[in-house]
CSV table of C-alpha atoms in Angstrom, one decimal:
chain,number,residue,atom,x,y,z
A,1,UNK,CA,-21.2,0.4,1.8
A,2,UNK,CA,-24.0,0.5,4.6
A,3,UNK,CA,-26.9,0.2,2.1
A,4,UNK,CA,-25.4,-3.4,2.0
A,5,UNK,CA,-23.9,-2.9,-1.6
A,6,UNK,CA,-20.2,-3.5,-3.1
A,7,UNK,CA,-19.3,-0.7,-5.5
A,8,UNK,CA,-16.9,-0.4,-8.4
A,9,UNK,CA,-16.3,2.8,-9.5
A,10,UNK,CA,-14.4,4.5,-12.6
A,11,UNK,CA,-10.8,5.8,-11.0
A,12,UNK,CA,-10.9,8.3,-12.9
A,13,UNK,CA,-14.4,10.1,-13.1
A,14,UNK,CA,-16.0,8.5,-9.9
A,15,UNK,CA,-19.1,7.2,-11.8
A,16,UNK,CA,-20.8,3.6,-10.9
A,17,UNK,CA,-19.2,0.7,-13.1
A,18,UNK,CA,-21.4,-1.8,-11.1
A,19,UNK,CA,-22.9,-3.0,-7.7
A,20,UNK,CA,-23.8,-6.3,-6.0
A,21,UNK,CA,-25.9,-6.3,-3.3
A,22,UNK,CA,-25.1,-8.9,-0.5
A,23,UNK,CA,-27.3,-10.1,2.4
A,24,UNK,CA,-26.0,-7.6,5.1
A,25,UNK,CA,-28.8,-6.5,7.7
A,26,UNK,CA,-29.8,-3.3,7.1
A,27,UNK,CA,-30.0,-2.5,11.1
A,28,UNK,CA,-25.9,-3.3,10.5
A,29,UNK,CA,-22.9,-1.3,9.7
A,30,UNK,CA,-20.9,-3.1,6.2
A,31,UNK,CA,-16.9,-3.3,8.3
A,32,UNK,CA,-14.9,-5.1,6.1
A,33,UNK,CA,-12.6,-4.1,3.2
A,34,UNK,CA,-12.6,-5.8,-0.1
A,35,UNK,CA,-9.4,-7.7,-1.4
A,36,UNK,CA,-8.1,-8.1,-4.8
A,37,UNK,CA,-6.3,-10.8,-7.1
A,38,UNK,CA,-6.1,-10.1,-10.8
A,39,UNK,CA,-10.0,-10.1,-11.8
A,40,UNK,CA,-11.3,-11.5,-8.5
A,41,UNK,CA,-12.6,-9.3,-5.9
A,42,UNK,CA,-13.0,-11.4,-1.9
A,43,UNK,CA,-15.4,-9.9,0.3
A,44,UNK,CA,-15.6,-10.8,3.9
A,45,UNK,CA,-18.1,-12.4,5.7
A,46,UNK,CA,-20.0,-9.6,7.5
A,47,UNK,CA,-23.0,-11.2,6.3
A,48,UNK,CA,-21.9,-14.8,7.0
A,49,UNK,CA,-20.6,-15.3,3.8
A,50,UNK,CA,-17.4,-15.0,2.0
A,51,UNK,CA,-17.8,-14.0,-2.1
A,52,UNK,CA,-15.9,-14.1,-4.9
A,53,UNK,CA,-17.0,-11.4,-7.3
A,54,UNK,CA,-15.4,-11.1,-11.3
A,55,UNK,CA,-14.1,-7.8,-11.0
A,56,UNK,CA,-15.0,-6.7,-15.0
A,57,UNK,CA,-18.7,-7.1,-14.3
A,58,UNK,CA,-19.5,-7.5,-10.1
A,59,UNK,CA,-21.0,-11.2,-11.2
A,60,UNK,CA,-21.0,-13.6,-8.1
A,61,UNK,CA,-18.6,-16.8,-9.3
A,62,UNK,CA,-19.0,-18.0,-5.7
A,63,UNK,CA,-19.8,-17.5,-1.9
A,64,UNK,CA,-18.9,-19.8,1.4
A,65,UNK,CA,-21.2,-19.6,4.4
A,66,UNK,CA,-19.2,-19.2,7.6
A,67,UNK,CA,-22.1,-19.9,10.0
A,68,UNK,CA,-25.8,-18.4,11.0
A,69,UNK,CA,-25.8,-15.2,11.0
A,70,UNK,CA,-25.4,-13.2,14.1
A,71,UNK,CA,-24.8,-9.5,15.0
A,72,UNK,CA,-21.7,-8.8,16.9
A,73,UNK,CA,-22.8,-6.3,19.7
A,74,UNK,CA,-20.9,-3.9,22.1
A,75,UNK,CA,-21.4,-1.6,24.5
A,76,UNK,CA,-22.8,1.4,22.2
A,77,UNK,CA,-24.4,-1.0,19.8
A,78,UNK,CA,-23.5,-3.0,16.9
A,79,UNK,CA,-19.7,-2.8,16.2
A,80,UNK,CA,-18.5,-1.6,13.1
A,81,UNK,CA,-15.3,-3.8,12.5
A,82,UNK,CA,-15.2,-7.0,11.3
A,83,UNK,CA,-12.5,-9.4,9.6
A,84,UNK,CA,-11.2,-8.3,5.8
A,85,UNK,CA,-9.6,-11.4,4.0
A,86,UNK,CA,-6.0,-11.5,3.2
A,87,UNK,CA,-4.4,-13.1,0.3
A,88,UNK,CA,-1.4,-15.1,0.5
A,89,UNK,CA,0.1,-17.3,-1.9
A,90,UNK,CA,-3.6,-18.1,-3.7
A,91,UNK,CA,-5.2,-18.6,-0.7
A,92,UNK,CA,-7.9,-16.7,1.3
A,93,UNK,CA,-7.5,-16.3,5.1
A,94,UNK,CA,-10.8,-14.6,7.0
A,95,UNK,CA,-12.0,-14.8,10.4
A,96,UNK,CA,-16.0,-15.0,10.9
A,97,UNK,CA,-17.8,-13.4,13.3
A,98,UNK,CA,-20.5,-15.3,13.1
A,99,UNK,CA,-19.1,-19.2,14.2
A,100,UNK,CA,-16.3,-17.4,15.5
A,101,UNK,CA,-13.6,-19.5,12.9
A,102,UNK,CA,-10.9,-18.8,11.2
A,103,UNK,CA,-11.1,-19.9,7.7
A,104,UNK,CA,-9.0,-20.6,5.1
A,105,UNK,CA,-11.0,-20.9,1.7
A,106,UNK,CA,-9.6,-21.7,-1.8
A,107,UNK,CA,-9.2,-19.5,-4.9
A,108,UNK,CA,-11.9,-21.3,-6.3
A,109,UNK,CA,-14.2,-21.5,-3.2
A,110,UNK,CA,-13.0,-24.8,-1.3
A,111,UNK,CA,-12.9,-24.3,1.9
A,112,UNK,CA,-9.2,-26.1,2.9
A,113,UNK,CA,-9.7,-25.7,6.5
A,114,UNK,CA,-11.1,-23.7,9.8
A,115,UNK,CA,-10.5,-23.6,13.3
A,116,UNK,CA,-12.2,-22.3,16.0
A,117,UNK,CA,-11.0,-19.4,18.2
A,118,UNK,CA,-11.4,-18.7,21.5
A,119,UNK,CA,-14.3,-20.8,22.0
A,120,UNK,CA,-16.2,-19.3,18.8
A,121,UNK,CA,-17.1,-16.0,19.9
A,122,UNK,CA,-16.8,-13.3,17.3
A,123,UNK,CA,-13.7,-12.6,15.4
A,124,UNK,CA,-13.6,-9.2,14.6
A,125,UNK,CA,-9.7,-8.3,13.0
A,126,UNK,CA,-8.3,-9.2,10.2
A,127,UNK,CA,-5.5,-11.8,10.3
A,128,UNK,CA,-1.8,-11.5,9.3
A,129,UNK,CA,0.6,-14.1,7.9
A,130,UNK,CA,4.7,-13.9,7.7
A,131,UNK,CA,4.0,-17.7,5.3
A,132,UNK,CA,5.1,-19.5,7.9
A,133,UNK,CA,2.6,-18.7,10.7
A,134,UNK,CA,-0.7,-16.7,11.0
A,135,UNK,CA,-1.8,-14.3,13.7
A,136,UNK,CA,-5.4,-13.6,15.0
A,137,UNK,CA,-6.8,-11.5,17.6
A,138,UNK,CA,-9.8,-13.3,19.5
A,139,UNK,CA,-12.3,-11.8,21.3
A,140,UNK,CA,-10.8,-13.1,24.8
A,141,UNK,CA,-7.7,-10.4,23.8
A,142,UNK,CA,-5.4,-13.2,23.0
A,143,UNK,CA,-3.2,-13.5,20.1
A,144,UNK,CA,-3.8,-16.9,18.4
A,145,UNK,CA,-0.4,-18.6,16.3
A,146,UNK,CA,-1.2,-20.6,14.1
A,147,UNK,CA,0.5,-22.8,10.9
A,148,UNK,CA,-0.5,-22.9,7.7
A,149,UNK,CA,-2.9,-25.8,8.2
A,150,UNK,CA,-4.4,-24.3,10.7
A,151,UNK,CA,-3.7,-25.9,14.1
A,152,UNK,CA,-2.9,-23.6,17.2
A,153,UNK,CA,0.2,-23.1,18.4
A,154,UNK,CA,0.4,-20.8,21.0
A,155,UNK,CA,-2.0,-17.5,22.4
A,156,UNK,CA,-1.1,-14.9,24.6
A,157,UNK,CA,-2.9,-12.4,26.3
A,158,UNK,CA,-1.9,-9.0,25.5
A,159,UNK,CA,-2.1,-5.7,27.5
A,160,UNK,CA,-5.1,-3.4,26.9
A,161,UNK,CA,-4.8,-0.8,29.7
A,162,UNK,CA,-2.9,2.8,28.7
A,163,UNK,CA,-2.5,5.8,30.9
A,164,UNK,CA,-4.9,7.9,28.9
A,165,UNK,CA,-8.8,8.2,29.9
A,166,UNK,CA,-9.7,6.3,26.5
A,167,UNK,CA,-8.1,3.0,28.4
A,168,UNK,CA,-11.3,2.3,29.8
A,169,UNK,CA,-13.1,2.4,26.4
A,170,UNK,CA,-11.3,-0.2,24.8
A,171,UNK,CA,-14.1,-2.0,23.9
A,172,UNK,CA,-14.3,-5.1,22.1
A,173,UNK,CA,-10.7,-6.8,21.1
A,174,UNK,CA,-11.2,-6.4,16.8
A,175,UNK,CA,-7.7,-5.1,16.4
A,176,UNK,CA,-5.5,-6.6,13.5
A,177,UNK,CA,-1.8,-7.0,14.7
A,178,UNK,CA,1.7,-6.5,12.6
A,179,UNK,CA,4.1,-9.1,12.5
A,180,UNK,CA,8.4,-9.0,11.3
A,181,UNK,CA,10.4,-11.7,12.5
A,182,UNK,CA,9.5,-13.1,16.0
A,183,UNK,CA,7.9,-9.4,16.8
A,184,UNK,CA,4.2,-8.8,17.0
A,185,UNK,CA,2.7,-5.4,17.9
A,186,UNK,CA,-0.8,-4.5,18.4
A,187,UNK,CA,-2.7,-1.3,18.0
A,188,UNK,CA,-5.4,0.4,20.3
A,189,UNK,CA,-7.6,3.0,21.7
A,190,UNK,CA,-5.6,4.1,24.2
A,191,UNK,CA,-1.8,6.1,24.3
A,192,UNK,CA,0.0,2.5,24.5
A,193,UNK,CA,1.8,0.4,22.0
A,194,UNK,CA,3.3,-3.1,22.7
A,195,UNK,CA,5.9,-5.7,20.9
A,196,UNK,CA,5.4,-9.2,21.5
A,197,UNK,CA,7.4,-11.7,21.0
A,198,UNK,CA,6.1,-14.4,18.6
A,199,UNK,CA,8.0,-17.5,20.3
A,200,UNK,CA,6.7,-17.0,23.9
A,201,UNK,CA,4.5,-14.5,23.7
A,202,UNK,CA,6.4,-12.3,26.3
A,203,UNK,CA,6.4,-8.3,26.1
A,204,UNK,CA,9.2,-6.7,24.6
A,205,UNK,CA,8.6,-3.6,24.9
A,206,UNK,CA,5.7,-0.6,25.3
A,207,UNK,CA,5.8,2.7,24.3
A,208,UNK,CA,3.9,5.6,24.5
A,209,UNK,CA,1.8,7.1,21.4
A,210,UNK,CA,1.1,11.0,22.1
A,211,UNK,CA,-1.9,12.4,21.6
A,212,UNK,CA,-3.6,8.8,20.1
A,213,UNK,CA,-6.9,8.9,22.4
A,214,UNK,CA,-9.3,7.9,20.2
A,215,UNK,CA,-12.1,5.7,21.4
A,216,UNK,CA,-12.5,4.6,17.7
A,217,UNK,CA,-9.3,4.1,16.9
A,218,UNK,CA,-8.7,0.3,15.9
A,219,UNK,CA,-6.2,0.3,12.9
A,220,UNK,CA,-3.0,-2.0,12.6
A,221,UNK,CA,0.7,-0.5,12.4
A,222,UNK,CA,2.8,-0.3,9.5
A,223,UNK,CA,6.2,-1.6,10.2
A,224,UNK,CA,8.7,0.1,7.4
């Protein structure tokens, strides 16, 4: 929440079960989502760390620093998306806007590697992973390949312009992309949708999405 706390809450009735506080700014917006294994709960690093909270009682088992702390700023202000961790096969995958890496931490808090993308600036999306390679936006709007240890394999630039009026307010590049197979697509703000292809990077196609002119609009697609 924006009062800086984590909250667990009965399903059922709605009432507090618990709260940890982190060390999030209050001049700042919290952006990240939570992420659950069995009775672990991994928040992202919107205040430079990454925790691991026991999901019975909110107790702190442990938290990595991913940098000094920095605000990540746009045009209207401080932007209110950053990187949610993703789980995949028992280990935690999390950008940082703050040293502007890509980290890949341990179920019990080691920190197995990082890499810097494009040039450390902010990471603001989430990343996505097929188990063979993983895919991050960085702030330059490329999409960053990498493999499972973490060394880059290829970036692309990807479109931003649309034909609506929201193309000019595409803002800051924090969008999480989908992957299947060797296709990639990538959300935005504006009336466009693209497929990349994962080997080359090379458009496949674009599409138009009516009506979706949302300046705010910076969720991923759901491929079915």
């Amino acid at each position: 929440s924006n009062d800086r706390n984590v909250y667990c809450l009965n399903a059922y009735t709605g009432e507090p079960i618990w709260t940890f506080q982190t060390n999030e700014p209050k001049m700042t917006t919290f952006g990240s989502t939570p992420a659950i294994v069995g009775d672990r709960i991994i928040i992202g690093p919107d205040d430079s760390n990454i925790y691991c909270l026991d999901a019975d009682n909110g107790d702190e088992i442990w938290r990595v620093s991913t940098g000094t702390y920095r605000p990540a700023e746009a045009s209207l202000g401080q932007h209110n998306i950053r990187s949610s961790p993703v789980i995949y096969n028992n280990k935690i995958y999390v950008g940082s806007m703050h040293d502007g890496k890509l980290y890949c931490v341990s179920m019990s808090g080691s920190v197995e590697w990082s890499t810097e993308i494009a040039g450390g600036d902010p990471i603001l999306g989430s990343a996505v992973t097929d188990g063979t390679y993983i895919y991050i936006m960085g702030w330059d709007a490329n999409i960053y390949k990498l493999d499972m240890n973490g060394n880059i394999l290829l970036n692309f630039q990807i479109a931003t312009g649309g034909s609506s009026m929201w193309s000019s307010f595409w803002g800051v590049n924090s969008f999480t992309p989908t992957v299947d197979g060797e296709r990639l697509w990538v959300g935005g703000t504006n009336d466009q949708f693209r497929c990349y292809n994962t080997t080359d990077g090379e458009l496949i196609y674009e599409g138009t999405q009516p009506n979706v002119e949302g300046e705010t609009s910076h969720g991923s697609m759901v491929y079915v």
